[in-house]
Amino acid sequence: MDLRYSDEELAFRDRLRAWLAETLPQLPPAPDRDDWPARRAYDTAWQARLHAAGYAGVDWPAEHGGLGASPTEQLIFLEETARARAPYVGANFVGLLHAGPTLIVAGTDEQRARHLPRILRGEEVWCQGFSEPDAGSDLAALRTTAVRDGDHYVVNGAKVWTSHAEVADHCELLVRTDPAAPRHRGITWLILPMDAPGVRVRPLRTVVGSSEFSELILDDVRVPVADRVGAENDGWRVAMVTFSFERGTAFIGDVIESRNILAEVARLARATGTAGGTLWDDPGLRREVGRLAAEVTGLWALARKNVSEAAAGMVPVQGASVFKLRFTESRQRIGDLAARVLGRASLAMSDLPGAGNGRLVEDRVNTLSFTIAAGTSQIQKNILAERVLGLPKEPRWTSP
Amino acid sequence: MDLTLSTDQRDLRDGLRAFLRDAWTADRLRAAADSPDLDRGAWRALADLGVFGLEVPESDGGMELGAAEAVLVFEELGRALVPGPLVATYLAAALLGRPGAATGATVVTWADRTAPVQVVEHLAAADEVIAAGEDGLWALPAGKVAGTPAGIPLDPLTPVSHVVELPAGDPVGRAAAWRDRGAVLTAALQVGVAQGALDLAVRYAGEREQFGRVIGSFQAVKHLLAESLVRVDLARAAVLTAALTLDDPAAGDLAEAVAAAKILADDAATAGGRCCVQVHGGMGFTWEVLAHLYLKRAWLLETGFGEPGVHAERLADRM
């Protein structure tokens, strides 16, 4: 056991640091959060830069155009880009972290050749059509149908929580192709072109006030059978491949971001005057900052332990769920602490002169989604209790 | 970077785990709770396994291993609720080379001079007391320390004595290393206490039936146990990282790693102990179920080598 990076890993880190130091100052200012075309352009331009420098698809195998980096190098990549405050993966998220890896595992050669290079170059944006208004945590209850008509499927239904739908080129879509089969066995995974006739995007306004995701309404949408990934009715298994990616290293960069936010809160507390001193004179506040700093340190230790286990060929089901549960909860506590320091300046999500409030307040509201998205905390606890602690399943009441 | 156990480390841990499972059964713990005098034979048996000499040089009869191995061993000791001044005796052997500590011939306890109230663990059983001040360490023969034993100690397996005045003693070293390593080893014990409490609670939840089903099938109970698991796993990663930083201080931030480990492990053990009592329902409030021993040990260890608030302030000062 040791904590040190190898010489090769240090060389990888140093090259990356040098490239980030040279590249980040050349970036244009980040776009307005409500300007979706500009957000797509910004995110994909960043992906194009990563590609040109050889950093696209860090976790993808080299034979599919990725970097084929080891788990430790992936950790270093996420650590260094977050530390340098490089752009977030943004509009490239589904393509790079879900759809691309799924095509690598389950797609045909033709599907891979058509999509993988374009995802890596930032030329193709994907969104996800899994959840439905009546199928959230219980994803297998999905009811969007696809009926075979010659060499096409005809799709009808509705999807929800689809990020980047307004600007996506393709959607990874789960549909029910056999309503008579047991519910996990009648599902199929399709590549839906977002410009197909019958696809309607209805943006949903989030509690932050912006429309971070949309509802998709699908009316007699025709999808070629050639755009099916995996076998008909085998879509649940294909989708589970995707989920194993989602719960892997997804939050590592966010731990660095947590530390940045906590440091900002401490700085604000030291700078905020009170009668006879500053907010930082309050030992209760300092202890809360210290406890959350311990959380962040522990989460980083856990991330490194998970990565070590992945590198040793172990499957991090336990580590990923544990990490997600604790990280999301800590992040919300950091938001509450920020609000405590901001006091009445926490009442505005836009910047007040000299208060440093805007980003912190928006972040506090935004992190409400963290304990819900990608498997709610309650579902994660069920997973840990049943799969790790070996407790019996509750009787399931499943839709017919 | 590699935070997975080597084969040797796994063997060390598994061997000790098997030994402790046989040596410290539930019946043995119940008996010790009613007659808590330190069992010198059991103490020697630990020493014979190399527990106190893990970091002692091979030329002095030790195993010349590091803090990484020590936290694996101390987690097992905590999990089995092994009683005795384990951390102080270990540190006396590893850091101070006190005669007899590594072999189990000498039982060493310690007192923190900076604490406003002096309560010393296992004073009656100890041969030597290490007194830690702000900066220095002093060795005192236990016979020279006058203490009044508490009639009813909180942890039934840990007799405590109230000490009004600590004599001067011989200077034997610096306090900083003692406190850092002591905090990490105490945190390792706490991870073990938390894991032991979780094991006991999971077993009970899988056996106890109400409403015609085992209670572990109810989400309300599952979630309590899953939360305990999360706390243990987070604390274990933090403790391991702190130990590796003790072994290689240039590879990380030692002060930060030590403080985080103690805070998270104290939380895992105290909350995990409470969870264990709660899951046992009314039986958890009885003396005959062992749940209370985990919680009481967690409360005891929480006070040693810096309670979490002190460590939290240290972390805040570094921000």
XYZ file of C-alpha atoms in Angstrom:
719
model
C 0.000 0.000 0.000
C 1.165 3.511 -0.675
C -0.248 6.920 -1.454
C 2.267 8.027 -4.067
C 1.736 8.252 -7.776
C 4.236 6.358 -9.939
C 6.760 8.213 -12.107
C 4.588 7.566 -15.187
C 1.516 8.899 -13.384
C 3.421 11.993 -12.232
C 4.591 12.596 -15.806
C 0.983 12.269 -17.012
C -0.110 14.768 -14.334
C 2.644 17.255 -15.185
C 1.876 17.164 -18.924
C -1.805 17.692 -18.158
C -1.071 20.565 -15.765
C 1.093 22.287 -18.345
C -1.575 21.878 -21.017
C -4.317 23.208 -18.705
C -2.194 26.193 -17.711
C -1.655 27.041 -21.379
C -5.184 26.301 -22.615
C -7.591 27.584 -19.966
C -6.680 31.284 -20.376
C -7.569 31.003 -24.084
C -11.174 29.979 -23.367
C -14.004 32.442 -24.056
C -16.196 33.509 -21.107
C -18.733 30.895 -19.986
C -22.151 31.384 -21.620
C -25.369 32.435 -19.949
C -27.078 29.497 -18.242
C -30.302 29.935 -20.259
C -28.607 30.169 -23.668
C -28.661 26.505 -24.696
C -27.100 26.846 -28.169
C -24.242 28.834 -26.617
C -23.839 26.230 -23.854
C -23.644 23.452 -26.420
C -21.102 25.418 -28.462
C -18.978 26.123 -25.373
C -19.028 22.532 -24.091
C -18.333 20.941 -27.471
C -15.526 23.434 -28.224
C -13.902 22.321 -24.953
C -14.312 18.684 -25.998
C -12.705 19.499 -29.368
C -9.725 21.024 -27.554
C -9.407 17.941 -25.345
C -9.513 15.789 -28.466
C -6.873 17.820 -30.277
C -4.587 17.501 -27.258
C -5.168 13.745 -26.926
C -7.288 13.897 -23.757
C -10.677 12.898 -25.207
C -12.304 9.809 -23.725
C -9.799 9.375 -20.920
C -11.556 6.233 -19.726
C -12.352 4.841 -23.189
C -10.236 1.984 -24.555
C -7.547 3.098 -27.021
C -8.930 0.812 -29.761
C -12.089 2.942 -29.754
C -10.227 6.233 -29.936
C -9.976 6.900 -26.196
C -6.924 7.439 -24.065
C -7.155 3.995 -22.447
C -5.938 5.544 -19.209
C -5.578 3.456 -16.061
C -8.063 4.110 -13.218
C -5.363 6.098 -11.393
C -4.718 8.262 -14.465
C -8.476 8.841 -14.757
C -8.465 9.982 -11.139
C -5.576 12.338 -11.871
C -7.387 13.705 -14.934
C -10.552 14.451 -12.940
C -8.541 15.840 -10.022
C -6.398 18.167 -12.109
C -9.180 19.460 -14.362
C -11.347 20.230 -11.310
C -8.439 21.877 -9.477
C -7.691 24.066 -12.479
C -11.425 24.839 -12.794
C -11.557 23.590 -16.366
C -15.019 23.469 -17.981
C -17.355 20.714 -16.801
C -18.156 17.881 -19.214
C -21.595 19.509 -19.661
C -23.374 18.713 -22.927
C -20.880 15.910 -23.604
C -21.896 14.008 -20.463
C -24.307 11.434 -21.917
C -22.196 10.824 -25.015
C -18.922 10.379 -23.142
C -20.145 8.691 -19.985
C -23.261 6.752 -21.048
C -24.000 6.311 -24.729
C -20.418 6.003 -25.964
C -19.407 3.355 -23.411
C -22.645 1.477 -24.129
C -21.923 1.437 -27.865
C -18.409 0.219 -27.101
C -19.806 -2.734 -25.155
C -23.030 -3.500 -27.026
C -23.046 -1.613 -30.360
C -22.339 -2.911 -33.874
C -19.148 -1.952 -35.719
C -21.215 0.313 -37.941
C -22.829 2.063 -34.942
C -19.451 2.548 -33.286
C -17.870 3.934 -36.457
C -20.760 6.343 -36.966
C -20.907 7.762 -33.430
C -17.779 7.192 -31.357
C -15.364 9.467 -33.277
C -17.959 12.251 -33.383
C -18.602 12.020 -29.626
C -14.872 12.185 -28.928
C -14.406 15.214 -31.225
C -17.306 17.129 -29.690
C -19.343 16.969 -32.902
C -22.252 14.990 -31.532
C -24.334 15.645 -28.418
C -26.456 12.962 -26.759
C -29.260 13.006 -24.236
C -30.882 10.251 -22.189
C -34.451 8.956 -22.549
C -34.741 6.430 -19.746
C -37.013 7.811 -16.986
C -40.698 8.435 -17.562
C -43.340 10.329 -15.618
C -44.448 6.989 -14.093
C -41.063 5.240 -14.104
C -38.433 6.923 -11.949
C -36.660 4.835 -9.305
C -38.754 1.957 -10.662
C -37.267 2.272 -14.134
C -38.478 -1.144 -15.305
C -42.044 0.203 -15.128
C -41.386 2.222 -18.314
C -44.286 2.260 -20.778
C -43.042 4.025 -23.921
C -43.804 1.519 -26.682
C -42.030 0.593 -29.895
C -43.933 -1.460 -32.434
C -42.170 -3.073 -35.355
C -43.276 -1.818 -38.806
C -41.057 -3.313 -41.511
C -37.485 -2.131 -40.964
C -38.577 0.545 -38.479
C -39.895 0.791 -34.944
C -42.785 3.170 -34.320
C -42.304 4.789 -30.913
C -44.990 6.388 -28.735
C -44.718 7.684 -25.188
C -43.081 10.280 -22.955
C -39.681 10.591 -21.294
C -38.601 12.978 -18.574
C -35.514 14.503 -16.855
C -33.763 14.662 -20.228
C -30.823 17.055 -19.895
C -29.609 18.921 -22.999
C -32.631 17.694 -25.006
C -32.991 21.066 -26.773
C -29.525 20.834 -28.297
C -28.898 17.079 -28.520
C -28.427 15.219 -31.817
C -29.288 11.775 -30.489
C -31.061 10.216 -27.547
C -30.339 6.877 -25.876
C -33.874 5.599 -25.598
C -35.382 2.715 -23.642
C -38.683 1.421 -25.042
C -41.010 -1.497 -24.368
C -41.059 -3.891 -27.326
C -42.820 -6.843 -25.647
C -45.627 -5.803 -23.303
C -46.426 -9.468 -22.573
C -42.931 -10.386 -21.323
C -41.807 -10.056 -17.676
C -41.074 -6.362 -17.303
C -37.259 -6.555 -17.390
C -37.330 -8.740 -20.504
C -39.471 -6.690 -22.862
C -37.265 -3.588 -23.108
C -35.111 -2.447 -26.038
C -32.353 0.192 -26.339
C -32.642 2.484 -29.392
C -30.681 5.366 -30.883
C -33.232 8.111 -31.448
C -32.318 11.006 -33.786
C -33.646 14.115 -32.072
C -34.674 15.702 -35.408
C -37.000 12.812 -36.288
C -40.604 13.848 -36.992
C -42.827 13.394 -33.939
C -40.154 14.261 -31.319
C -41.315 17.174 -29.183
C -39.175 18.774 -26.436
C -40.922 20.534 -23.584
C -38.413 22.220 -21.233
C -39.058 21.821 -17.493
C -38.189 24.664 -15.207
C -36.145 23.514 -12.202
C -36.070 24.971 -8.679
C -32.975 26.907 -9.742
C -35.232 28.767 -12.183
C -33.536 27.593 -15.368
C -34.538 24.682 -17.590
C -31.797 22.128 -17.005
C -33.866 19.298 -18.429
C -36.945 18.588 -20.504
C -39.813 16.274 -21.118
C -39.710 14.383 -24.422
C -42.993 13.629 -26.105
C -42.784 10.925 -28.761
C -45.663 10.645 -31.265
C -45.370 7.920 -33.902
C -41.606 8.459 -34.160
C -39.988 6.111 -36.681
C -36.586 4.669 -35.687
C -34.744 2.339 -38.087
C -34.243 -1.178 -36.736
C -30.559 -0.728 -37.651
C -30.370 1.854 -34.835
C -31.208 -0.710 -32.169
C -28.325 -1.427 -29.783
C -28.172 -5.032 -28.621
C -30.906 -7.550 -29.280
C -34.626 -6.786 -29.235
C -35.958 -7.164 -25.664
C -32.401 -7.183 -24.257
C -32.347 -3.449 -23.502
C -32.436 -3.799 -19.716
C -29.112 -5.624 -19.703
C -27.642 -3.054 -22.132
C -28.860 -0.229 -19.873
C -27.322 -1.799 -16.776
C -23.939 -1.585 -18.500
C -24.567 2.137 -18.729
C -25.411 2.389 -15.041
C -22.213 0.700 -14.023
C -20.445 3.635 -15.708
C -22.663 6.212 -14.030
C -21.831 4.986 -10.525
C -18.091 4.646 -11.063
C -15.942 7.758 -11.001
C -18.737 10.252 -11.684
C -18.302 12.458 -8.602
C -14.533 12.568 -8.178
C -14.106 16.045 -9.633
C -16.937 17.241 -7.396
C -14.935 16.434 -4.256
C -12.348 18.968 -5.361
C -15.180 21.400 -6.056
C -16.532 20.790 -2.514
C -13.173 21.779 -1.092
C -13.143 24.922 -3.216
C -16.607 25.907 -1.977
C -15.725 25.212 1.645
C -12.594 27.341 1.325
C -14.725 30.120 -0.156
C -17.132 29.881 2.800
C -14.219 30.088 5.272
C -12.831 33.114 3.409
C -16.211 34.836 3.508
C -16.614 34.117 7.245
C -13.207 35.650 7.959
C -14.124 38.707 5.887
C -17.603 39.245 7.361
C -17.534 41.723 10.226
C -19.692 41.424 13.337
C -19.896 43.593 16.444
C -16.292 43.462 17.669
C -14.907 40.860 15.281
C -15.790 38.543 12.402
C -18.050 35.554 11.903
C -14.933 33.380 12.138
C -14.724 34.120 15.895
C -17.699 31.771 16.386
C -16.282 28.372 17.503
C -19.544 26.649 16.512
C -19.125 27.845 12.952
C -15.440 26.927 12.870
C -16.210 23.410 14.124
C -18.860 22.933 11.467
C -16.348 24.043 8.829
C -13.816 21.613 10.329
C -16.266 18.707 10.356
C -17.143 19.310 6.724
C -13.443 19.567 5.874
C -13.056 16.125 7.473
C -15.905 14.850 5.290
C -14.184 16.136 2.165
C -10.851 14.621 3.225
C -12.579 11.305 3.959
C -14.419 11.332 0.646
C -11.180 11.919 -1.208
C -9.600 9.008 0.686
C -12.600 6.845 -0.229
C -12.411 7.890 -3.893
C -8.759 6.875 -3.992
C -9.570 3.583 -2.285
C -12.338 2.899 -4.817
C -10.009 3.721 -7.708
C -7.331 1.412 -6.256
C -9.880 -1.372 -6.029
C -11.044 -0.762 -9.602
C -7.398 -0.899 -10.734
C -7.067 -4.246 -8.957
C -10.056 -5.557 -10.917
C -12.604 -5.337 -8.084
C -16.127 -4.107 -8.902
C -16.899 -1.054 -6.753
C -20.682 -1.495 -6.194
C -20.330 -0.874 -2.475
C -17.774 1.899 -2.851
C -19.819 3.744 -5.471
C -23.070 3.716 -3.483
C -21.320 4.628 -0.236
C -19.530 7.459 -1.984
C -22.650 8.836 -3.639
C -24.676 8.757 -0.417
C -22.118 10.540 1.683
C -20.887 12.976 -0.958
C -24.352 14.242 -1.840
C -25.294 14.695 1.812
C -22.052 16.555 2.619
C -22.483 18.788 -0.369
C -25.926 19.850 0.864
C -24.541 20.556 4.346
C -21.853 22.748 2.771
C -24.629 24.682 1.024
C -26.454 25.200 4.330
C -23.234 26.375 5.941
C -22.652 28.841 3.104
C -26.132 30.249 3.682
C -25.418 30.604 7.402
C -22.316 32.647 6.630
C -24.080 34.722 3.975
C -26.977 35.509 6.320
C -29.546 37.674 4.552
C -27.323 37.793 1.446
C -28.481 34.188 0.935
C -31.863 35.612 -0.115
C -30.634 36.431 -3.625
C -29.464 33.958 -6.246
C -28.029 36.800 -8.314
C -24.939 38.630 -7.038
C -25.411 41.475 -4.555
C -22.627 44.084 -4.593
C -19.604 42.724 -2.708
C -21.520 39.846 -1.059
C -20.076 36.932 -3.070
C -23.467 35.261 -2.767
C -24.735 34.352 -6.240
C -22.846 31.184 -7.054
C -23.085 29.858 -3.473
C -26.847 30.378 -3.244
C -27.470 28.857 -6.661
C -25.264 25.917 -5.707
C -27.223 25.401 -2.476
C -30.477 25.148 -4.397
C -28.962 23.075 -7.188
C -27.585 20.438 -4.806
C -31.162 19.492 -3.861
C -31.002 17.309 -6.969
C -27.876 15.475 -5.815
C -29.683 13.120 -3.419
C -32.298 12.399 -6.107
C -30.537 12.048 -9.476
C -28.813 8.802 -10.551
C -30.541 6.762 -7.844
C -32.078 8.491 -4.822
C -30.376 8.167 -1.449
C -33.189 5.878 -0.331
C -32.642 3.558 -3.300
C -28.891 3.581 -2.623
C -29.567 2.535 0.982
C -31.756 -0.326 -0.216
C -28.951 -1.427 -2.537
C -26.386 -1.390 0.289
C -28.681 -3.136 2.763
C -29.662 -5.887 0.345
C -26.543 -6.427 -1.762
C -23.822 -5.686 0.792
C -25.371 -6.402 4.195
C -27.388 -9.312 2.820
C -30.738 -8.285 4.298
C -33.853 -9.744 2.669
C -35.701 -7.831 -0.035
C -38.994 -6.225 0.760
C -41.930 -7.788 -1.026
C -42.168 -5.960 -4.368
C -45.424 -4.628 -5.654
C -44.743 -4.433 -9.353
C -46.873 -3.020 -12.095
C -48.312 -5.796 -14.249
C -0.979 4.756 -5.429
C -2.503 1.569 -4.076
C -4.934 1.379 -1.162
C -5.671 -2.324 -1.436
C -4.260 -4.828 1.035
C -1.296 -7.020 0.099
C -1.498 -10.768 0.701
C 0.689 -10.411 3.795
C -1.524 -7.671 5.192
C -4.635 -9.729 4.542
C -3.062 -12.733 6.261
C -2.059 -10.629 9.265
C -5.601 -9.292 9.592
C -7.350 -12.609 9.004
C -5.089 -14.475 11.419
C -5.754 -11.999 14.211
C -9.473 -11.962 13.409
C -9.683 -15.737 13.781
C -7.723 -15.653 17.036
C -9.895 -12.920 18.538
C -13.121 -14.624 17.468
C -12.133 -17.631 19.559
C -10.517 -15.708 22.420
C -13.091 -12.948 22.922
C -16.441 -14.682 22.611
C -19.691 -13.067 23.708
C -19.615 -15.124 26.911
C -16.063 -14.020 27.646
C -17.025 -10.364 27.141
C -20.050 -10.765 29.434
C -17.836 -12.324 32.101
C -15.265 -9.544 31.744
C -18.006 -6.952 32.087
C -18.803 -8.316 35.543
C -15.187 -8.757 36.637
C -13.142 -6.238 34.728
C -9.652 -6.814 36.176
C -7.198 -6.940 33.284
C -6.376 -10.518 32.308
C -2.564 -10.560 32.127
C -2.583 -13.944 30.385
C -4.767 -12.555 27.605
C -2.509 -9.496 27.437
C 0.566 -11.692 26.961
C -1.256 -13.697 24.307
C -1.758 -10.483 22.313
C 1.923 -9.621 22.739
C 2.913 -13.123 21.600
C 0.985 -12.506 18.387
C 3.147 -9.411 17.884
C 0.371 -6.869 18.479
C 2.474 -4.457 20.561
C 5.706 -4.969 18.609
C 4.390 -4.358 15.097
C 6.555 -1.284 14.566
C 9.423 -2.341 16.842
C 12.666 -3.115 14.929
C 13.302 -6.778 14.217
C 16.615 -6.504 16.092
C 14.558 -5.765 19.230
C 12.209 -8.663 18.646
C 9.536 -6.711 16.782
C 7.991 -7.084 13.338
C 9.324 -3.797 11.869
C 6.067 -3.058 10.045
C 4.298 0.305 9.732
C 1.259 2.251 10.834
C -0.665 0.793 7.854
C -0.401 -2.675 9.420
C -1.080 -1.226 12.868
C -4.470 0.176 11.858
C -5.492 -3.172 10.359
C -4.615 -4.838 13.674
C -6.273 -2.176 15.821
C -9.456 -2.347 13.789
C -9.685 -6.046 14.661
C -8.986 -5.324 18.355
C -11.787 -2.746 18.361
C -14.158 -5.050 16.541
C -13.625 -7.756 19.183
C -13.955 -5.189 22.031
C -10.600 -6.339 23.472
C -10.139 -4.468 26.775
C -6.968 -2.816 28.069
C -4.759 0.225 27.448
C -3.908 -1.012 23.958
C -2.925 2.272 22.353
C -0.709 3.481 25.221
C 1.154 0.173 25.494
C 1.583 0.051 21.711
C 2.952 3.610 21.584
C 5.243 2.969 24.575
C 6.789 0.091 22.606
C 6.791 1.684 19.127
C 7.806 5.257 19.947
C 9.554 5.099 23.316
C 11.009 1.588 23.399
C 9.776 1.174 26.997
C 11.080 -2.074 28.448
C 8.556 -4.911 28.524
C 5.833 -3.086 26.582
C 6.310 -5.044 23.345
C 6.522 -8.411 25.130
C 3.428 -7.844 27.225
C 5.424 -7.974 30.465
C 4.578 -4.338 31.176
C 1.121 -2.812 30.894
C 1.347 0.896 30.065
C -1.477 3.400 30.395
C -1.380 7.154 29.896
C -2.655 10.445 31.274
C -3.192 13.679 29.405
C -1.824 16.549 31.491
C -3.678 19.075 29.339
C -7.107 17.645 30.308
C -9.006 19.614 32.984
C -10.046 16.391 34.770
C -7.620 13.463 35.062
C -9.353 10.127 34.545
C -6.908 7.305 33.834
C -7.904 3.973 32.261
C -6.739 0.669 33.768
C -4.572 2.414 36.364
C -4.811 -0.440 38.864
C -3.615 -2.972 36.279
C -0.851 -0.786 34.842
C 2.857 -0.958 35.600
C 3.704 2.381 34.053
C 1.921 5.641 33.236
C 3.034 7.936 30.407
C 2.001 11.506 31.143
C 1.628 13.688 28.046
C 1.889 17.456 28.326
C 1.603 20.132 25.662
C 5.032 19.231 24.268
C 6.701 16.581 26.397
C 6.175 13.017 27.641
C 7.106 11.668 31.079
C 7.221 8.094 32.384
C 5.950 7.345 35.896
C 5.779 4.038 37.751
C 2.063 3.344 38.130
C 2.557 2.791 41.861
C 3.539 6.455 42.245
C 0.240 7.674 40.778
C -2.466 7.923 43.423
C -5.915 7.392 41.918
C -9.387 6.725 43.219
C -11.087 3.967 41.211
C -14.563 4.871 39.978
C -17.147 2.544 41.513
C -19.072 2.247 38.259
C -17.094 2.869 35.083
C -19.092 3.816 31.971
C -17.548 1.029 29.886
C -17.829 -2.086 32.085
C -14.611 -3.462 30.568
C -12.569 -0.334 31.221
C -11.978 0.531 34.896
C -11.103 4.205 35.354
C -9.478 6.074 38.224
C -9.706 9.687 39.166
C -6.256 11.220 39.650
C -5.886 14.517 41.481
C -2.188 15.041 41.011
C 0.268 13.582 38.547
C 3.864 13.465 39.858
C 6.680 14.781 37.636
C 8.337 11.615 36.221
C 11.237 11.092 33.810
C 11.159 12.883 30.450
C 10.984 10.259 27.690
C 10.065 12.052 24.470
C 7.925 14.505 22.560
C 4.147 14.589 22.720
C 3.430 15.377 19.048
C 4.220 11.929 17.643
C 2.444 10.300 20.603
C -0.700 12.291 19.986
C -0.774 11.883 16.196
C -0.144 8.154 16.183
C -2.416 7.705 19.205
C -5.267 9.505 17.441
C -4.907 7.305 14.339
C -4.752 4.056 16.347
C -7.738 5.147 18.440
C -9.574 5.942 15.231
C -8.716 2.444 13.976
C -10.192 0.957 17.168
C -13.303 3.042 16.540
C -13.655 1.730 12.988
C -13.536 -1.752 14.497
C -16.098 -0.875 17.169
C -18.373 0.523 14.462
C -17.945 -2.588 12.307
C -18.555 -4.905 15.273
C -21.708 -3.023 16.221
C -22.912 -3.174 12.616
C -22.237 -6.926 12.387
C -24.214 -7.556 15.577
C -27.121 -5.366 14.467
C -27.274 -6.935 10.983
C -27.297 -10.431 12.487
C -30.152 -9.522 14.833
C -32.122 -7.777 12.063
C -31.835 -10.935 10.004
C -33.206 -13.156 12.812
C -35.755 -11.152 14.770
C -39.291 -11.465 13.423
C -42.183 -9.060 13.901
C -45.367 -8.731 11.843
C -44.507 -12.131 10.377
C -41.243 -11.003 8.756
C -37.641 -10.484 9.819
C -37.216 -6.848 10.802
C -34.228 -6.496 8.458
C -36.646 -6.634 5.521
C -38.218 -3.319 6.585
C -36.745 -0.280 4.873
C -36.840 1.732 8.093
C -34.407 -0.759 9.633
C -32.413 -1.290 6.428
C -31.723 2.406 6.109
C -30.413 2.679 9.678
C -27.990 -0.146 8.945
C -26.989 1.183 5.515
C -26.204 4.548 7.119
C -23.925 2.766 9.589
C -22.201 0.987 6.731
C -21.586 4.295 4.963
C -20.029 5.815 8.093
C -17.751 2.791 8.633
C -16.530 2.715 5.043
C -15.801 6.432 4.964
C -13.960 6.274 8.303
C -11.964 3.209 7.270
C -10.689 4.942 4.122
C -9.746 8.031 6.159
C -7.942 5.960 8.823
C -6.019 3.965 6.241
C -4.967 7.164 4.487
C -3.867 8.699 7.802
C -1.807 5.610 8.606
C -0.140 5.658 5.187
C 0.627 9.335 5.730
C 2.235 8.510 9.099
C 4.411 5.980 7.264
C 5.260 8.462 4.484
C 4.587 12.024 5.682
C 5.791 13.599 2.413
C 3.021 11.758 0.516
C 0.214 13.767 2.094
C -0.903 16.290 4.705
C -0.416 14.554 8.051
C -2.236 17.012 10.322
C -5.267 17.020 8.039
C -5.297 13.246 7.631
C -5.043 12.595 11.389
C -7.808 15.025 12.330
C -10.176 13.777 9.618
C -9.591 10.155 10.620
C -10.407 10.782 14.289
C -13.505 12.866 13.528
C -14.981 10.378 11.048
C -14.120 7.291 13.102
C -15.606 8.751 16.298
C -18.754 9.522 14.354
C -18.893 6.018 12.841
C -18.459 4.345 16.230
C -20.796 6.481 18.338
C -23.569 6.613 15.729
C -22.993 2.941 14.882
C -23.228 1.976 18.559
C -26.491 3.865 18.922
C -27.815 2.199 15.776
C -26.959 -1.206 17.213
C -28.855 -0.482 20.449
C -31.826 0.912 18.508
C -32.107 -2.029 16.110
C -32.175 -4.415 19.101
C -35.223 -2.587 20.470
C -35.939 -3.282 24.155
C -33.275 -5.982 24.255
C -30.738 -3.358 23.252
C -31.350 -1.626 26.565
C -30.476 -4.757 28.537
C -27.121 -5.751 29.990
C -27.270 -9.225 28.450
C -27.168 -8.063 24.836
C -23.690 -6.764 23.920
C -24.943 -3.715 22.010
C -24.290 -1.370 24.941
C -20.639 -2.448 25.141
C -19.958 -1.139 21.626
C -21.587 2.195 22.312
C -19.889 2.627 25.672
C -16.484 1.765 24.196
C -17.143 4.258 21.403
C -17.989 6.967 23.933
C -14.813 6.127 25.865
C -12.530 6.230 22.822
C -14.131 9.431 21.580
C -12.642 11.274 24.580
C -9.085 10.045 23.936
C -6.406 11.681 21.766
C -8.566 14.687 20.972
C -12.346 14.687 20.945
C -13.827 15.442 17.508
C -14.522 19.128 18.230
C -10.853 19.771 18.958
C -9.824 18.107 15.716
C -12.526 20.026 13.835
C -11.137 23.338 15.075
C -7.682 22.261 13.930
C -9.007 21.551 10.449
C -10.829 24.881 10.368
C -7.654 26.741 11.344
C -5.951 25.241 8.296
C -8.588 26.468 5.837
